Amino acid sequence: SANSHIFDSINKLNYTKIVCMHHEQSLTMAMQTYYRVTKKIAVVLVTAGGASANAITGVISAWADSMPGIIISGQENLKYVKKFKKNNTRMWGIQGFDSAKMVEGITKYSKRLTKAENILYELDYCIHQTLDTRPGPVWLDIPIDIQGTVIKKKLKRYKPKNKKEKINSNIQNKVKNLILNAKRPVFWLGNGIKLSNSEKLIPKLLKNLQLPFFLSWAAIDLIDSNHKLNFGRPGVYGNRASNIILQNSDLIISIGTRLSIPMMGYVEKEFARDSKIIYVDIDKTEYSKFDNKNKFLFYKDNAKNFINFLNNEFDIKQKNKKIINKDWLNYCKKTLRIFPHLEHPTHNDTKGYINSYKFMDKLSNNLKKNSCIVTDMGTALLSGHQKINLKKNQMIMTSTGLGEMGYGLPGAIGASFGLNKGDVICLNCDGGIMMNLQELQTIDEYNLPIKTFIFNNDGYLMIKHTQKNLFKGNYVAVNKNTNISCPNLRKLASAFNMKYFLIKNWTDYKNKIKKILDSKKPIICEVLMDPEQYFHPKLGTTINKRGKIISPPLEDLSPLLSRKDLKKNMIISIHDKSKEI
């Protein structure tokens, strides 16, 4: 009811498309994937009270992943807001609370509109703020009586001022010198490249500076997975070859990635121990989190400006063209041959179940040329982002910052609407899909051709592994035996008017995958996998004799290699330099 005037006005004007979903957190998740696909801002409408509270999960997710979007919340009548706020009362009117203040720390801008004549100015400002510098969500709270005000006078608009920071030429000279003097340089490319709309500059960059490169999980669809200089996706759940190459580098040029713990590992001093880092980010607060500032050269700018700078300085026609160290490039190729991304026997099927990594590998070969994939967390996230191979014009997206379960279905819906009700593959799990199960009805209502693959691993597989690793396998709240159960997916599909497929072996896969991917209707496909399958390779943790949880450096992924095997394939002996173990 606290949004009633807004909905009535939209209905009367009849030019704004409203997509109705069943839970407010789904809206703020779908808002993100709509932008990822279209580069256009979506607006979320929520009412007061619990609705505003429900939306917050997706707002945090958008904040973490630098995703723009505008949230407009309804609010109680302004007279109640003023009265109850003045008296510091917990609740306002019937169900109101201070939603604008609640989201202050997770938005770029949050405001309550108290004067109706300021509406256009505030909307203009929200549109500017959500995209300016580092994007992120904004929140505008509008009391019900303000919504219903008729304004006859001319309204004031917001006009942004042009501001441009000049980069210190001394910093630019340092960047050039570091690149020219590096023997083992690598690029690490991230989502900031997409956010700055500079994807088209990357081929020229790689042609000019023919360096090995890695992609962050938020940017693995930036460049063809089979590009000759693409050496994978390092990190805590990274590719083994990628981590070894990264740890042996002497210069990392990080563009548009915030180098989070999942990327660097748990112990900062163990990260790329012989390497300098050129850290390019629009947000200085991200740089402030690093302990060893001497290791980093901070370049405060957006990715587009920095890439243009490199392309100008290292143009292939210029004299100061960087000549790639062939020994280093050959080492990278050799490492990838020895440690391919699909590992054996780590990724072999077990007990007759389908291994999720092999599933992703095979699915990559069946994807259509413009496939759009949205993943939930757990198996869908880890197997998908570790192993899937993408070609030009294929997309994959998920929540990498907050990593909230339940992102998959609403994310797929937002992407499908961004593609004009187009095909989307949703990679999900039996646990994760339960968080926003209600949105299957949204898919049915709009007849969206979303193919939802659900990995059935009997509950929460990642938590099982944590409890195995740290608590000797004493399971609590992770599977049917410990009171976590999921519904019969065949019956679930029927309830939501969707076709159901079951893949329990590779014969099933071969016989059914084309039918599934070619369908123009919503589909649920259940994939049976080992309820105890490990997610490998990964950076493990263990408890030492003093009871402290410790972790090795990035090159020591589980299952561990012997010291002899590791040294055999090193240019420098990084393993012996580890201080933590």
CSV table of C-alpha atoms in Angstrom, one decimal, residues 260-532:
chain,number,residue,atom,x,y,z
A,260,SER,CA,40.0,-10.0,-2.8
A,261,ILE,CA,40.9,-12.8,-0.4
A,262,PRO,CA,39.4,-15.5,-2.7
A,263,MET,CA,41.8,-14.2,-5.4
A,264,MET,CA,45.0,-13.7,-3.3
A,265,GLY,CA,44.6,-16.4,-0.7
A,266,TYR,CA,44.3,-16.1,3.1
A,267,VAL,CA,47.9,-14.8,3.9
A,268,GLU,CA,48.8,-11.7,2.0
A,269,LYS,CA,52.6,-12.0,2.5
A,270,GLU,CA,52.5,-15.4,0.8
A,271,PHE,CA,50.9,-13.9,-2.4
A,272,ALA,CA,53.2,-13.6,-5.4
A,273,ARG,CA,56.2,-13.3,-3.1
A,274,ASP,CA,58.7,-12.1,-5.8
A,275,SER,CA,56.3,-9.9,-7.6
A,276,LYS,CA,55.5,-6.2,-7.8
A,277,ILE,CA,51.9,-5.3,-8.4
A,278,ILE,CA,50.5,-2.4,-10.6
A,279,TYR,CA,47.1,-2.0,-9.0
A,280,VAL,CA,44.6,-0.1,-11.1
A,281,ASP,CA,41.3,0.8,-9.4
A,282,ILE,CA,38.9,3.7,-9.3
A,283,ASP,CA,38.4,3.3,-5.6
A,284,LYS,CA,41.3,4.1,-3.2
A,285,THR,CA,39.6,2.4,-0.3
A,286,GLU,CA,40.2,-1.0,-2.0
A,287,TYR,CA,43.9,-0.2,-2.1
A,288,SER,CA,44.0,0.7,1.6
A,289,LYS,CA,43.2,-2.9,2.6
A,290,PHE,CA,46.7,-4.1,1.6
A,291,ASP,CA,49.3,-4.4,4.4
A,292,ASN,CA,52.5,-4.2,2.3
A,293,LYS,CA,52.2,-1.0,0.3
A,294,ASN,CA,55.8,-1.3,-0.9
A,295,LYS,CA,54.7,-4.2,-3.0
A,296,PHE,CA,52.0,-2.2,-4.8
A,297,LEU,CA,52.0,0.7,-7.3
A,298,PHE,CA,48.5,2.2,-7.0
A,299,TYR,CA,47.1,3.8,-10.1
A,300,LYS,CA,43.8,5.5,-9.3
A,301,ASP,CA,41.8,5.6,-12.5
A,302,ASN,CA,39.1,3.7,-14.3
A,303,ALA,CA,40.2,0.7,-16.4
A,304,LYS,CA,39.4,2.4,-19.8
A,305,ASN,CA,41.8,5.3,-19.2
A,306,PHE,CA,44.5,3.0,-18.0
A,307,ILE,CA,44.2,0.6,-21.0
A,308,ASN,CA,44.2,3.6,-23.4
A,309,PHE,CA,47.4,4.8,-21.7
A,310,LEU,CA,49.1,1.4,-22.1
A,311,ASN,CA,47.9,1.1,-25.7
A,312,ASN,CA,49.4,4.5,-26.5
A,313,GLU,CA,52.7,3.9,-24.7
A,314,PHE,CA,53.3,0.3,-26.0
A,315,ASP,CA,51.8,0.5,-29.4
A,316,ILE,CA,53.2,-2.2,-31.6
A,317,LYS,CA,54.6,0.4,-33.9
A,318,GLN,CA,56.5,2.2,-31.2
A,319,LYS,CA,60.1,1.8,-30.3
A,320,ASN,CA,59.4,1.1,-26.7
A,321,LYS,CA,57.3,-2.0,-27.5
A,322,LYS,CA,57.6,-4.6,-24.8
A,323,ILE,CA,59.2,-7.7,-26.1
A,324,ILE,CA,57.8,-10.8,-24.4
A,325,ASN,CA,60.2,-13.0,-22.7
A,326,LYS,CA,59.9,-16.2,-24.7
A,327,ASP,CA,61.3,-18.4,-21.9
A,328,TRP,CA,58.5,-17.1,-19.6
A,329,LEU,CA,55.8,-17.6,-22.2
A,330,ASN,CA,57.1,-21.2,-22.8
A,331,TYR,CA,57.1,-21.8,-19.1
A,332,CYS,CA,53.5,-20.7,-18.9
A,333,LYS,CA,52.5,-23.0,-21.7
A,334,LYS,CA,54.4,-25.9,-20.3
A,335,THR,CA,52.8,-25.5,-16.9
A,336,LEU,CA,49.3,-25.5,-18.4
A,337,ARG,CA,50.2,-28.7,-20.3
A,338,ILE,CA,51.4,-30.4,-17.2
A,339,PHE,CA,48.4,-29.2,-15.1
A,340,PRO,CA,45.4,-28.9,-17.4
A,341,HIS,CA,42.3,-27.3,-16.0
A,342,LEU,CA,40.4,-30.6,-16.1
A,343,GLU,CA,42.5,-32.6,-13.7
A,344,HIS,CA,42.7,-36.4,-13.6
A,345,PRO,CA,41.9,-38.2,-11.4
A,346,THR,CA,40.6,-35.3,-9.4
A,347,HIS,CA,37.7,-34.7,-11.8
A,348,ASN,CA,36.8,-38.3,-12.6
A,349,ASP,CA,33.3,-39.6,-12.0
A,350,THR,CA,32.9,-41.5,-8.7
A,351,LYS,CA,30.5,-44.2,-7.6
A,352,GLY,CA,28.7,-44.0,-10.9
A,353,TYR,CA,27.8,-40.3,-10.3
A,354,ILE,CA,28.5,-37.5,-12.7
A,355,ASN,CA,31.4,-35.2,-11.8
A,356,SER,CA,30.3,-31.6,-11.9
A,357,TYR,CA,33.6,-30.4,-13.4
A,358,LYS,CA,33.3,-32.9,-16.3
A,359,PHE,CA,29.7,-31.8,-16.7
A,360,MET,CA,30.8,-28.2,-17.2
A,361,ASP,CA,33.5,-29.3,-19.6
A,362,LYS,CA,31.0,-31.2,-21.8
A,363,LEU,CA,28.4,-28.5,-21.5
A,364,SER,CA,30.9,-26.0,-22.9
A,365,ASN,CA,31.0,-28.0,-26.1
A,366,ASN,CA,27.2,-27.8,-26.4
A,367,LEU,CA,26.6,-24.2,-25.6
A,368,LYS,CA,25.1,-22.0,-28.4
A,369,LYS,CA,27.2,-19.2,-29.7
A,370,ASN,CA,25.3,-16.5,-27.8
A,371,SER,CA,24.6,-18.4,-24.6
A,372,CYS,CA,24.0,-16.5,-21.4
A,373,ILE,CA,24.7,-18.4,-18.1
A,374,VAL,CA,23.7,-17.3,-14.6
A,375,THR,CA,25.0,-19.4,-11.6
A,376,ASP,CA,23.9,-19.8,-8.0
A,377,MET,CA,26.5,-20.6,-5.4
A,378,GLY,CA,28.1,-23.9,-4.3
A,379,THR,CA,28.7,-26.5,-7.1
A,380,ALA,CA,27.2,-24.2,-9.7
A,381,LEU,CA,29.6,-21.4,-8.9
A,382,LEU,CA,32.8,-23.4,-8.3
A,383,SER,CA,32.5,-26.0,-11.1
A,384,GLY,CA,31.1,-23.4,-13.4
A,385,HIS,CA,33.8,-20.7,-12.9
A,386,GLN,CA,36.7,-23.2,-12.6
A,387,LYS,CA,36.0,-25.2,-15.7
A,388,ILE,CA,33.5,-23.7,-18.2
A,389,ASN,CA,35.1,-22.7,-21.5
A,390,LEU,CA,33.5,-19.7,-23.1
A,391,LYS,CA,33.7,-18.4,-26.7
A,392,LYS,CA,33.2,-14.9,-28.0
A,393,ASN,CA,29.7,-13.5,-27.3
A,394,GLN,CA,29.0,-16.0,-24.5
A,395,MET,CA,28.2,-14.6,-21.1
A,396,ILE,CA,28.4,-15.9,-17.5
A,397,MET,CA,27.4,-14.0,-14.4
A,398,THR,CA,26.9,-14.5,-10.7
A,399,SER,CA,27.3,-12.8,-7.3
A,400,THR,CA,31.0,-12.9,-6.6
A,401,GLY,CA,31.2,-10.4,-3.7
A,402,LEU,CA,28.5,-11.4,-1.3
A,403,GLY,CA,28.1,-14.9,-2.8
A,404,GLU,CA,24.5,-15.3,-1.5
A,405,MET,CA,22.7,-18.5,-2.1
A,406,GLY,CA,19.5,-17.9,-4.1
A,407,TYR,CA,21.0,-15.6,-6.7
A,408,GLY,CA,20.6,-18.1,-9.6
A,409,LEU,CA,16.9,-17.9,-10.4
A,410,PRO,CA,16.3,-14.2,-10.0
A,411,GLY,CA,19.6,-13.5,-11.8
A,412,ALA,CA,18.4,-15.7,-14.7
A,413,ILE,CA,15.1,-13.8,-14.8
A,414,GLY,CA,16.8,-10.4,-15.0
A,415,ALA,CA,19.1,-11.7,-17.7
A,416,SER,CA,16.2,-13.1,-19.7
A,417,PHE,CA,14.3,-9.9,-19.7
A,418,GLY,CA,17.5,-8.1,-20.7
A,419,LEU,CA,17.6,-10.4,-23.7
A,420,ASN,CA,14.0,-9.6,-24.5
A,421,LYS,CA,12.8,-12.8,-22.9
A,422,GLY,CA,15.7,-14.7,-24.3
A,423,ASP,CA,17.4,-18.0,-23.6
A,424,VAL,CA,19.3,-18.3,-20.3
A,425,ILE,CA,21.0,-21.3,-18.6
A,426,CYS,CA,20.7,-21.2,-14.9
A,427,LEU,CA,23.2,-23.4,-13.0
A,428,ASN,CA,21.8,-24.2,-9.6
A,429,CYS,CA,22.0,-26.6,-6.7
A,430,ASP,CA,19.4,-28.4,-4.6
A,431,GLY,CA,20.3,-26.3,-1.6
A,432,GLY,CA,20.6,-22.9,-3.4
A,433,ILE,CA,17.4,-23.1,-5.3
A,434,MET,CA,15.4,-23.3,-2.1
A,435,MET,CA,16.3,-19.7,-1.3
A,436,ASN,CA,14.2,-18.3,-4.1
A,437,LEU,CA,12.1,-21.2,-5.2
A,438,GLN,CA,9.1,-19.0,-5.5
A,439,GLU,CA,10.5,-17.3,-8.6
A,440,LEU,CA,9.9,-20.5,-10.7
A,441,GLN,CA,6.3,-19.1,-10.8
A,442,THR,CA,7.7,-15.8,-12.3
A,443,ILE,CA,9.4,-17.9,-15.0
A,444,ASP,CA,6.2,-19.7,-15.7
A,445,GLU,CA,4.1,-16.5,-15.7
A,446,TYR,CA,6.2,-14.8,-18.3
A,447,ASN,CA,7.1,-18.1,-20.1
A,448,LEU,CA,10.8,-17.4,-20.0
A,449,PRO,CA,12.9,-20.0,-21.8
A,450,ILE,CA,15.2,-20.5,-18.8
A,451,LYS,CA,16.9,-23.9,-18.5
A,452,THR,CA,17.5,-24.6,-14.8
A,453,PHE,CA,20.1,-27.3,-14.2
A,454,ILE,CA,20.0,-28.4,-10.5
A,455,PHE,CA,22.9,-30.3,-9.1
A,456,ASN,CA,21.5,-32.7,-6.6
A,457,ASN,CA,24.2,-33.4,-4.0
A,458,ASP,CA,22.0,-34.0,-1.0
A,459,GLY,CA,22.1,-30.6,0.7
A,460,TYR,CA,25.1,-28.3,1.4
A,461,LEU,CA,28.2,-29.8,-0.1
A,462,MET,CA,30.6,-27.0,0.7
A,463,ILE,CA,29.7,-27.1,4.4
A,464,LYS,CA,30.1,-30.9,4.4
A,465,HIS,CA,33.7,-30.4,3.3
A,466,THR,CA,34.3,-27.7,6.0
A,467,GLN,CA,33.0,-30.0,8.7
A,468,LYS,CA,35.1,-32.9,7.3
A,469,ASN,CA,38.3,-30.7,7.2
A,470,LEU,CA,37.9,-29.0,10.6
A,471,PHE,CA,35.6,-31.2,12.7
A,472,LYS,CA,36.5,-34.7,11.7
A,473,GLY,CA,33.4,-35.2,9.6
A,474,ASN,CA,30.8,-34.5,12.3
A,475,TYR,CA,28.0,-33.3,10.1
A,476,VAL,CA,25.5,-30.8,11.4
A,477,ALA,CA,22.6,-29.3,9.3
A,478,VAL,CA,24.0,-30.3,5.9
A,479,ASN,CA,22.0,-33.2,4.5
A,480,LYS,CA,18.8,-35.3,4.9
A,481,ASN,CA,20.3,-37.3,7.7
A,482,THR,CA,20.9,-34.0,9.6
A,483,ASN,CA,17.4,-32.6,8.9
A,484,ILE,CA,18.1,-30.6,5.7
A,485,SER,CA,16.0,-32.0,2.9
A,486,CYS,CA,15.0,-30.7,-0.6
A,487,PRO,CA,11.8,-31.5,-2.5
A,488,ASN,CA,11.2,-34.0,-5.3
A,489,LEU,CA,12.3,-32.0,-8.3
A,490,ARG,CA,10.1,-34.0,-10.7
A,491,LYS,CA,7.0,-33.0,-8.7
A,492,LEU,CA,8.4,-29.5,-8.4
A,493,ALA,CA,8.7,-29.1,-12.1
A,494,SER,CA,5.1,-30.3,-12.6
A,495,ALA,CA,3.8,-27.8,-10.0
A,496,PHE,CA,5.3,-24.9,-11.9
A,497,ASN,CA,4.2,-26.2,-15.4
A,498,MET,CA,7.8,-27.0,-16.5
A,499,LYS,CA,9.3,-30.0,-18.4
A,500,TYR,CA,11.5,-32.1,-16.2
A,501,PHE,CA,14.7,-34.0,-17.3
A,502,LEU,CA,16.9,-36.3,-15.2
A,503,ILE,CA,20.6,-36.7,-16.0
A,504,LYS,CA,22.2,-39.5,-13.9
A,505,ASN,CA,24.9,-40.7,-16.4
A,506,TRP,CA,26.6,-39.7,-19.6
A,507,THR,CA,24.1,-41.7,-21.7
A,508,ASP,CA,21.4,-39.5,-20.3
A,509,TYR,CA,23.5,-36.4,-21.0
A,510,LYS,CA,24.1,-37.5,-24.6
A,511,ASN,CA,20.4,-38.3,-25.3
A,512,LYS,CA,18.9,-35.3,-23.6
A,513,ILE,CA,21.2,-32.2,-23.6
A,514,LYS,CA,20.3,-31.1,-27.2
A,515,LYS,CA,16.5,-31.3,-26.4
A,516,ILE,CA,17.0,-29.2,-23.3
A,517,LEU,CA,19.2,-26.5,-24.9
A,518,ASP,CA,17.0,-26.2,-28.0
A,519,SER,CA,13.7,-25.9,-26.1
A,520,LYS,CA,11.9,-22.5,-26.2
A,521,LYS,CA,10.1,-23.4,-22.9
A,522,PRO,CA,11.2,-23.3,-19.2
A,523,ILE,CA,12.9,-26.5,-18.1
A,524,ILE,CA,14.2,-28.1,-14.9
A,525,CYS,CA,17.0,-30.6,-15.3
A,526,GLU,CA,18.2,-32.5,-12.3
A,527,VAL,CA,21.8,-33.7,-12.4
A,528,LEU,CA,22.7,-36.4,-9.9
A,529,MET,CA,26.2,-36.0,-8.5
A,530,ASP,CA,28.2,-37.6,-5.7
A,531,PRO,CA,26.9,-36.2,-2.3
A,532,GLU,CA,30.5,-36.2,-1.1
